[in-house]
Amino acid sequence: MVQINFKDVAKRYADGTDAVRSLNIDVRDGEFLVMVGPSGCGKTTALRMVAGLESITGGELVAGNRVINNLAPRDRNFAMVFQNYALYPHMTIFENIAFPLECEGVAKAEIKKRVEHVVGMLDLEPHLYRKPKSLSGGQRQRVAMGRAVIRRPHAFLMDEPLSNLDAKLRVQMRSEITQLQHDLGTTTLYVTHDQVEAMTMGDRIAVMNKGVLQQVGTPLEIYERPLNMFVAAFVGSPSINLLSARLERTGDGVICVVGEQRFGIGATPELEAWIDRGIVFGVRPEDVSLRSDAAGKGATLKAEFVLSEMVPPEQLVHLDLGADVVVAATEEFDGDGTPRNLQNGKIIARIPSEYAISPGTGEWAIRKGHFFDPANGALIASVRFDLN
Ligand SMILES: Nc1ncnc2c1ncn2[C@@H]1O[C@H](COP(=O)(O)OP(=O)(O)OP(=O)(O)O)[C@@H](O)[C@H]1O
Ligand SMILES: [Mg+2]
């Protein structure tokens, strides 16, 4: 068990690529920390620097109060689990799991005892004397976990260990790995590009983009208070609706103008400086509901029903705000890299599938919104509209 501290850690590859820039994260002792971000953002590079497989070109990496920048991989006592499992095909499951102990010269009887313990923990008993090729993907992944666990390492380093599994197995293995990590209490740094995996598995999540750390926090913090548009758009599915808006002052408060529509947003000191300026207004699909619904509290917007996609128990309702409201998301801020299929002025609401929606224009309530600086994407304020 150990804590791992990134102190301004940087990686510039020989060809000049800045894969990781001035990274600061403190992974706590026993914590499950997930590093997440789109392809190429530097996750694997960061993990390989911790493992000692990649040199560090700036800053300090500290493990258990000791700078380990130049420590050989075998002296770090971290166990790495890869996407492709890296099992030895000619060895049985028993031999694969026992291998790290064999290398350390552990006595045969002790090896047998420890393998049996690990195999019991991972439900692999029936397969002990089979070769990896006769196992399913999930079983192979468990063998790879077993080989990592048996060393009793100071930390686990996992690079997309579930991405070769089919969707159903991935969901099952998520909770198995989380459970195992909680039981063992071993500090874990886990890398994935999948925001759902990150949200469900991590005690805390570190969101990266283009080699730069965007935010570290619990899944709820990241979701409820994303520090910038990138994080806001990266987590949550479907993605947050981002609209160009403008703030204006009225007699006793501030109103938000979206296209031709206006709604009061109460007194929010952080927004004072933004009056009469353009701003980005973000609202998550689940924070939009039918005004007529009991839960339909908050700011009211009029919108025209376009279509509904049924995904019981929910539906995704596409709405047209009727004005030329440019969806502010650009590729830059579009977390998962998928093109947004929203046209000008359209937003998505996520509501229960049993609600029937009449065609035409109706009133929709917005519970909560996030305001961002259009120039750099930084969060200005997260505001509840449903409290009074
Ligand atoms: N050996 C290398 N030499 C030069 N550039 C590299 C090298 N390895 C990785 N890179 C670059 O560094 C950046 C980060 O790569 P990295 O593999 O860490 O990303 P990642 O977040 O793990 O992506 P993915 O989700 O696709 O696995 C990328 O731009 C990549 O092209
Ligand atoms: Mg990678």
Coordinates of C-alpha atoms and ligand atoms in Angstrom, one line a residue:
M1 CA 0.0 0.0 0.0
V2 CA 1.3 3.3 -0.9
Q3 CA 0.4 6.8 -2.0
I4 CA 1.5 8.0 -5.4
N5 CA 2.1 11.7 -6.1
F6 CA 2.5 13.3 -9.5
K7 CA 4.4 16.6 -9.0
D8 CA 4.5 18.6 -12.2
V9 CA 5.2 15.3 -14.0
A10 CA 5.7 15.8 -17.8
K11 CA 6.5 13.6 -20.7
R12 CA 8.0 14.9 -24.0
Y13 CA 8.8 12.1 -26.4
A14 CA 11.9 12.2 -28.5
D15 CA 10.0 13.5 -31.5
G16 CA 8.8 16.5 -29.5
T17 CA 5.3 15.2 -28.6
D18 CA 4.2 16.6 -25.3
A19 CA 2.1 13.6 -24.2
V20 CA 1.7 14.7 -20.5
R21 CA 2.1 18.3 -19.3
S22 CA 2.8 19.3 -15.7
L23 CA 0.6 16.7 -14.2
N24 CA -0.4 17.1 -10.5
I25 CA -2.4 14.3 -8.9
D26 CA -2.2 12.8 -5.4
V27 CA -3.4 9.2 -5.5
R28 CA -4.2 8.4 -1.9
D29 CA -3.2 5.2 -0.1
G30 CA -5.8 2.5 -0.9
E31 CA -7.7 4.7 -3.3
F32 CA -9.1 3.6 -6.7
L33 CA -8.3 6.5 -9.0
V34 CA -9.4 6.4 -12.6
M35 CA -7.7 8.4 -15.2
V36 CA -10.1 9.1 -18.1
G37 CA -10.0 11.1 -21.4
P38 CA -10.2 10.7 -25.1
S39 CA -7.7 8.8 -27.2
G40 CA -4.3 10.3 -27.2
C41 CA -4.7 12.4 -24.1
G42 CA -1.7 10.8 -22.4
K43 CA -3.3 8.2 -20.1
T44 CA -1.1 5.3 -21.1
T45 CA 2.0 7.5 -21.0
A46 CA 1.2 8.6 -17.5
L47 CA 0.6 5.0 -16.3
R48 CA 3.8 3.8 -18.0
M49 CA 5.8 6.5 -16.2
V50 CA 4.4 5.2 -12.9
A51 CA 5.3 1.6 -13.9
G52 CA 8.8 2.7 -14.8
L53 CA 8.4 1.6 -18.5
E54 CA 8.7 5.2 -19.8
S55 CA 11.2 7.8 -18.7
I56 CA 10.0 11.0 -17.0
T57 CA 11.1 14.2 -18.7
G58 CA 9.9 16.7 -16.1
G59 CA 8.8 16.9 -12.5
E60 CA 8.8 14.2 -9.8
L61 CA 7.0 11.0 -9.3
V62 CA 6.7 10.1 -5.6
A63 CA 5.6 6.8 -4.1
G64 CA 5.5 6.4 -0.3
N65 CA 7.4 9.7 0.2
R66 CA 10.3 8.6 -2.1
V67 CA 11.1 10.0 -5.5
I68 CA 11.0 7.1 -7.9
N69 CA 11.8 8.8 -11.2
N70 CA 14.8 6.7 -11.7
L71 CA 13.9 3.5 -9.8
A72 CA 13.9 0.4 -11.9
P73 CA 10.4 -1.1 -12.6
R74 CA 11.1 -4.3 -10.6
D75 CA 12.1 -2.2 -7.6
R76 CA 8.8 -0.3 -7.6
N77 CA 6.6 -3.4 -6.7
F78 CA 3.7 -2.2 -8.8
A79 CA 1.6 -4.8 -10.8
M80 CA 0.4 -3.8 -14.2
V81 CA -2.7 -5.3 -15.9
F82 CA -2.9 -4.7 -19.7
Q83 CA -5.7 -4.6 -22.2
N84 CA -4.5 -7.7 -24.0
Y85 CA -3.9 -9.7 -20.7
A86 CA -0.4 -10.7 -21.8
L87 CA -0.8 -14.3 -20.6
Y88 CA 1.8 -16.9 -21.5
P89 CA 0.0 -19.2 -24.0
H90 CA 2.1 -22.3 -23.2
M91 CA 1.5 -22.1 -19.5
T92 CA -1.5 -23.4 -17.6
I93 CA -3.6 -21.0 -15.6
F94 CA -1.9 -22.2 -12.4
E95 CA 1.5 -21.5 -13.9
N96 CA 0.5 -18.1 -15.3
I97 CA -0.7 -17.0 -11.9
A98 CA 2.3 -18.5 -10.1
F99 CA 4.8 -17.0 -12.5
P100 CA 5.6 -13.8 -10.6
L101 CA 6.3 -15.8 -7.4
E102 CA 8.4 -18.3 -9.3
C103 CA 10.5 -15.4 -10.5
E104 CA 10.9 -14.2 -6.9
G105 CA 12.1 -17.7 -5.9
V106 CA 9.2 -18.3 -3.5
A107 CA 9.0 -21.8 -2.1
K108 CA 6.8 -24.3 -3.9
A109 CA 4.5 -25.0 -1.0
E110 CA 4.0 -21.2 -0.4
I111 CA 3.3 -20.7 -4.1
K112 CA 0.6 -23.4 -4.1
K113 CA -1.1 -21.9 -1.0
R114 CA -1.1 -18.4 -2.5
V115 CA -2.3 -19.5 -5.9
E116 CA -5.2 -21.5 -4.3
H117 CA -6.2 -18.4 -2.3
V118 CA -6.2 -16.1 -5.4
V119 CA -7.9 -18.7 -7.6
G120 CA -10.7 -19.0 -5.0
M121 CA -11.1 -15.3 -4.9
L122 CA -11.4 -15.1 -8.7
D123 CA -13.6 -18.2 -9.3
L124 CA -11.0 -19.9 -11.4
E125 CA -10.7 -23.3 -9.7
P126 CA -12.3 -25.3 -12.5
H127 CA -9.8 -24.0 -15.0
L128 CA -6.5 -24.3 -13.1
Y129 CA -4.9 -26.8 -15.5
R130 CA -6.2 -25.4 -18.8
K131 CA -4.3 -23.1 -21.1
P132 CA -5.4 -19.5 -21.7
K133 CA -6.7 -20.2 -25.2
S134 CA -9.4 -22.4 -23.9
L135 CA -10.8 -19.7 -21.6
S136 CA -13.3 -17.0 -22.4
G137 CA -12.2 -13.3 -22.4
G138 CA -13.6 -12.7 -19.0
Q139 CA -11.8 -15.7 -17.6
R140 CA -8.5 -14.6 -19.1
Q141 CA -9.0 -11.2 -17.7
R142 CA -9.4 -12.8 -14.2
V143 CA -6.2 -14.8 -14.7
A144 CA -4.4 -11.5 -15.5
M145 CA -5.9 -10.0 -12.3
G146 CA -4.8 -13.1 -10.4
R147 CA -1.2 -12.7 -11.6
A148 CA -1.3 -9.1 -10.5
V149 CA -2.9 -9.8 -7.1
I150 CA -0.7 -12.7 -6.1
R151 CA 2.4 -10.5 -5.9
R152 CA 0.8 -8.4 -3.2
P153 CA 2.1 -5.3 -4.9
H154 CA 2.1 -1.8 -3.4
A155 CA -0.2 -0.6 -6.2
F156 CA -2.1 -1.9 -9.2
L157 CA -1.7 -0.1 -12.6
M158 CA -4.4 -1.0 -15.1
D159 CA -4.6 0.1 -18.7
E160 CA -8.0 -0.4 -20.2
P161 CA -8.2 -4.0 -18.8
L162 CA -11.8 -4.5 -19.9
S163 CA -11.8 -3.1 -23.4
N164 CA -11.4 -6.5 -25.1
L165 CA -14.6 -7.8 -23.5
D166 CA -18.1 -7.6 -24.8
A167 CA -20.5 -5.1 -23.3
K168 CA -22.2 -7.4 -20.8
L169 CA -19.1 -9.0 -19.5
R170 CA -17.5 -5.6 -19.2
V171 CA -20.3 -4.4 -16.9
Q172 CA -19.9 -7.6 -14.8
M173 CA -16.1 -7.3 -14.6
R174 CA -16.3 -3.7 -13.6
S175 CA -18.0 -4.6 -10.3
E176 CA -15.7 -7.6 -9.8
I177 CA -12.6 -5.5 -10.1
T178 CA -14.0 -2.7 -7.9
Q179 CA -15.0 -5.3 -5.3
L180 CA -11.6 -7.0 -5.4
Q181 CA -9.8 -3.6 -5.0
H182 CA -12.0 -2.7 -2.0
D183 CA -11.3 -6.1 -0.4
L184 CA -7.5 -5.8 -0.9
G185 CA -7.3 -2.1 -0.2
T186 CA -4.5 -1.8 -2.7
T187 CA -3.9 1.7 -4.2
T188 CA -5.0 1.5 -7.8
L189 CA -4.5 3.7 -10.9
Y190 CA -6.9 2.6 -13.6
V191 CA -6.9 4.1 -17.1
T192 CA -9.9 4.1 -19.5
H193 CA -11.4 6.2 -22.2
D194 CA -14.9 5.1 -21.2
Q195 CA -16.6 7.7 -19.0
V196 CA -19.2 5.3 -17.7
E197 CA -16.5 2.9 -16.6
A198 CA -14.7 5.8 -14.9
M199 CA -17.8 7.0 -13.1
T200 CA -18.9 3.6 -11.9
M201 CA -15.5 2.4 -10.7
G202 CA -13.5 5.3 -9.4
D203 CA -13.4 6.6 -5.8
R204 CA -12.1 9.7 -7.7
I205 CA -11.7 10.4 -11.4
A206 CA -9.0 12.4 -13.1
V207 CA -10.2 13.8 -16.4
M208 CA -7.4 14.5 -19.0
N209 CA -7.4 16.2 -22.4
K210 CA -4.4 16.7 -24.7
G211 CA -1.9 15.9 -22.0
V212 CA -3.5 18.4 -19.5
L213 CA -5.3 17.4 -16.3
Q214 CA -8.8 19.1 -16.4
Q215 CA -10.3 18.1 -13.1
V216 CA -9.9 15.6 -10.3
G217 CA -12.9 14.7 -8.1
T218 CA -15.4 12.1 -7.0
P219 CA -17.8 11.0 -9.7
L220 CA -20.5 13.2 -8.2
E221 CA -18.3 16.3 -8.1
I222 CA -17.2 15.8 -11.7
Y223 CA -20.8 15.4 -12.7
E224 CA -22.4 18.1 -10.6
R225 CA -19.7 20.7 -10.9
P226 CA -17.6 20.2 -14.0
L227 CA -14.9 22.8 -13.9
N228 CA -15.0 23.4 -17.7
M229 CA -17.0 22.7 -20.8
F230 CA -14.7 19.8 -21.8
V231 CA -15.4 17.9 -18.5
A232 CA -19.1 18.8 -18.7
A233 CA -19.4 17.4 -22.2
F234 CA -17.2 14.3 -21.5
V235 CA -19.3 12.9 -18.7
G236 CA -23.0 12.1 -19.1
S237 CA -24.8 10.5 -21.9
P238 CA -26.4 12.0 -23.9
S239 CA -24.0 14.9 -23.7
I240 CA -24.9 18.1 -21.9
N241 CA -26.8 20.7 -24.1
L242 CA -24.6 23.7 -24.7
L243 CA -26.3 26.9 -25.9
S244 CA -25.1 30.4 -26.7
A245 CA -26.8 32.8 -24.3
R246 CA -26.7 36.3 -22.9
L247 CA -27.3 37.7 -19.4
E248 CA -29.2 40.8 -18.8
R249 CA -30.2 42.7 -15.7
T250 CA -33.8 43.4 -14.8
G251 CA -35.1 45.4 -11.8
D252 CA -34.1 43.1 -9.1
G253 CA -32.2 40.2 -10.7
V254 CA -30.5 38.7 -13.6
I255 CA -32.2 37.0 -16.6
C256 CA -30.7 34.6 -19.1
V257 CA -31.6 35.2 -22.7
V258 CA -31.5 32.2 -25.0
G259 CA -32.6 33.1 -28.5
E260 CA -35.9 34.9 -27.9
Q261 CA -36.6 33.3 -24.6
R262 CA -35.8 34.8 -21.2
F263 CA -35.8 33.3 -17.7
G264 CA -34.8 34.7 -14.3
I265 CA -31.8 33.1 -12.7
G266 CA -31.9 34.7 -9.3
A267 CA -29.0 36.5 -7.6
T268 CA -25.7 34.7 -8.5
P269 CA -22.7 36.9 -7.6
E270 CA -20.3 35.0 -9.9
L271 CA -22.5 36.0 -12.9
E272 CA -22.6 39.7 -12.1
A273 CA -19.5 40.3 -14.3
W274 CA -21.1 38.6 -17.2
I275 CA -24.2 40.9 -17.6
D276 CA -24.6 42.1 -21.2
R277 CA -22.0 39.7 -22.4
G278 CA -22.2 36.4 -24.3
I279 CA -22.0 33.3 -22.2
V280 CA -22.5 29.5 -22.7
F281 CA -25.4 28.0 -21.0
G282 CA -25.2 24.2 -20.3
V283 CA -28.1 22.0 -19.3
R284 CA -28.0 18.3 -18.8
P285 CA -30.7 16.3 -20.6
E286 CA -32.0 14.9 -17.2
D287 CA -32.4 18.5 -15.8
V288 CA -35.0 19.2 -18.4
S289 CA -38.6 18.0 -17.7
L290 CA -42.1 18.6 -18.7
R291 CA -43.4 21.7 -16.9
S292 CA -46.7 19.9 -16.2
D293 CA -44.8 17.1 -14.4
A294 CA -44.7 17.1 -10.6
A295 CA -40.9 17.3 -10.9
G296 CA -41.2 20.1 -13.5
K297 CA -39.8 22.9 -11.3
G298 CA -37.4 25.5 -12.3
A299 CA -36.9 28.0 -15.2
T300 CA -39.4 27.7 -18.0
L301 CA -38.5 27.5 -21.7
K302 CA -40.9 27.0 -24.6
A303 CA -39.9 24.4 -27.0
E304 CA -41.3 22.6 -30.0
F305 CA -41.4 18.8 -29.9
V306 CA -39.3 17.3 -32.8
L307 CA -39.0 13.6 -32.0
S308 CA -38.6 11.2 -29.3
E309 CA -36.2 8.2 -29.1
M310 CA -37.5 5.5 -26.8
V311 CA -34.9 3.8 -24.6
P312 CA -37.2 2.5 -21.8
P313 CA -37.4 3.3 -19.0
E314 CA -36.5 6.6 -20.5
Q315 CA -37.0 8.6 -23.7
L316 CA -34.8 11.2 -25.3
V317 CA -36.9 14.0 -26.4
H318 CA -35.5 16.3 -29.1
L319 CA -36.8 19.8 -28.7
D320 CA -36.5 22.9 -30.8
L321 CA -36.1 26.2 -28.9
G322 CA -37.4 28.0 -31.9
A323 CA -34.7 30.6 -32.2
D324 CA -31.4 30.6 -33.9
V325 CA -29.6 29.4 -30.8
V326 CA -26.2 28.1 -31.8
V327 CA -25.2 25.0 -30.0
A328 CA -22.0 26.1 -28.6
A329 CA -20.1 22.8 -28.4
T330 CA -17.2 22.7 -30.7
E331 CA -15.0 19.7 -31.4
E332 CA -12.7 21.2 -28.9
F333 CA -15.1 20.7 -26.1
D334 CA -16.8 17.7 -27.4
G335 CA -15.5 15.2 -24.9
D336 CA -16.0 11.8 -26.5
G337 CA -15.2 13.0 -30.0
T338 CA -18.5 12.0 -31.4
P339 CA -20.1 14.6 -33.7
R340 CA -23.0 16.2 -32.1
N341 CA -26.1 15.7 -34.2
L342 CA -27.9 18.6 -32.8
Q343 CA -28.8 21.5 -35.1
N344 CA -29.2 25.1 -34.2
G345 CA -31.5 25.6 -31.2
K346 CA -32.2 21.9 -30.5
I347 CA -31.8 20.4 -27.2
I348 CA -32.4 16.9 -25.7
A349 CA -34.5 16.2 -22.6
R350 CA -34.3 12.8 -20.8
I351 CA -37.6 11.9 -19.2
P352 CA -39.5 8.8 -18.3
S353 CA -40.6 6.8 -21.3
E354 CA -44.3 6.5 -20.2
Y355 CA -44.9 10.3 -20.6
A356 CA -46.8 11.1 -23.7
I357 CA -45.7 14.3 -25.4
S358 CA -48.2 16.3 -27.5
P359 CA -46.9 17.6 -30.8
G360 CA -46.4 21.3 -31.1
T361 CA -45.0 23.8 -28.6
G362 CA -45.0 23.1 -24.9
E363 CA -43.4 24.3 -21.7
W364 CA -40.3 22.7 -20.3
A365 CA -38.7 23.2 -16.9
I366 CA -35.0 23.4 -16.4
R367 CA -33.9 22.4 -12.9
K368 CA -30.2 23.3 -13.1
G369 CA -27.8 25.0 -15.4
H370 CA -24.0 25.6 -15.8
F371 CA -22.6 28.8 -17.2
F372 CA -19.3 28.8 -19.0
D373 CA -16.8 31.3 -20.3
P374 CA -17.1 31.0 -24.1
A375 CA -13.5 32.0 -24.6
N376 CA -11.8 29.3 -22.5
G377 CA -14.6 27.0 -21.5
A378 CA -14.1 27.6 -17.8
L379 CA -17.0 27.2 -15.4
I380 CA -18.4 30.5 -14.1
A381 CA -21.3 29.1 -12.0
S382 CA -23.6 26.2 -11.5
V383 CA -27.1 27.4 -10.7
R384 CA -30.2 25.6 -9.4
F385 CA -33.4 27.1 -10.7
D386 CA -35.8 24.8 -8.8
L387 CA -35.3 26.0 -5.2
N388 CA -37.9 28.7 -5.0
Ligands
LIG1 N1 6.7 6.4 -28.2 C1 6.1 7.5 -28.6 N2 6.7 8.5 -29.3 C2 6.1 9.6 -29.7 N3 4.8 9.9 -29.3 C3 4.1 9.0 -28.6 C4 4.7 7.8 -28.2 N4 3.8 7.1 -27.5 C5 2.7 7.9 -27.5 N5 2.9 9.0 -28.1 C6 1.9 10.2 -28.3 O1 1.7 10.7 -27.0 C7 0.3 11.1 -26.9 C8 -0.3 10.3 -25.8 O2 -0.4 9.0 -26.1 P1 -1.0 7.9 -25.1 O3 -0.7 6.5 -25.6 O4 -0.4 8.1 -23.7 O5 -2.5 8.2 -25.1 P2 -3.8 7.5 -24.5 O6 -4.5 8.5 -23.7 O7 -3.4 6.3 -23.7 O8 -4.7 7.1 -25.7 P3 -5.6 5.8 -26.0 O9 -6.9 6.1 -25.3 O10 -5.7 5.8 -27.5 O11 -4.9 4.6 -25.5 C9 -0.3 10.8 -28.3 O12 -0.3 11.9 -29.0 C10 0.6 9.7 -28.9 O13 0.6 9.8 -30.3
MG2 MG -3.8 4.2 -24.0

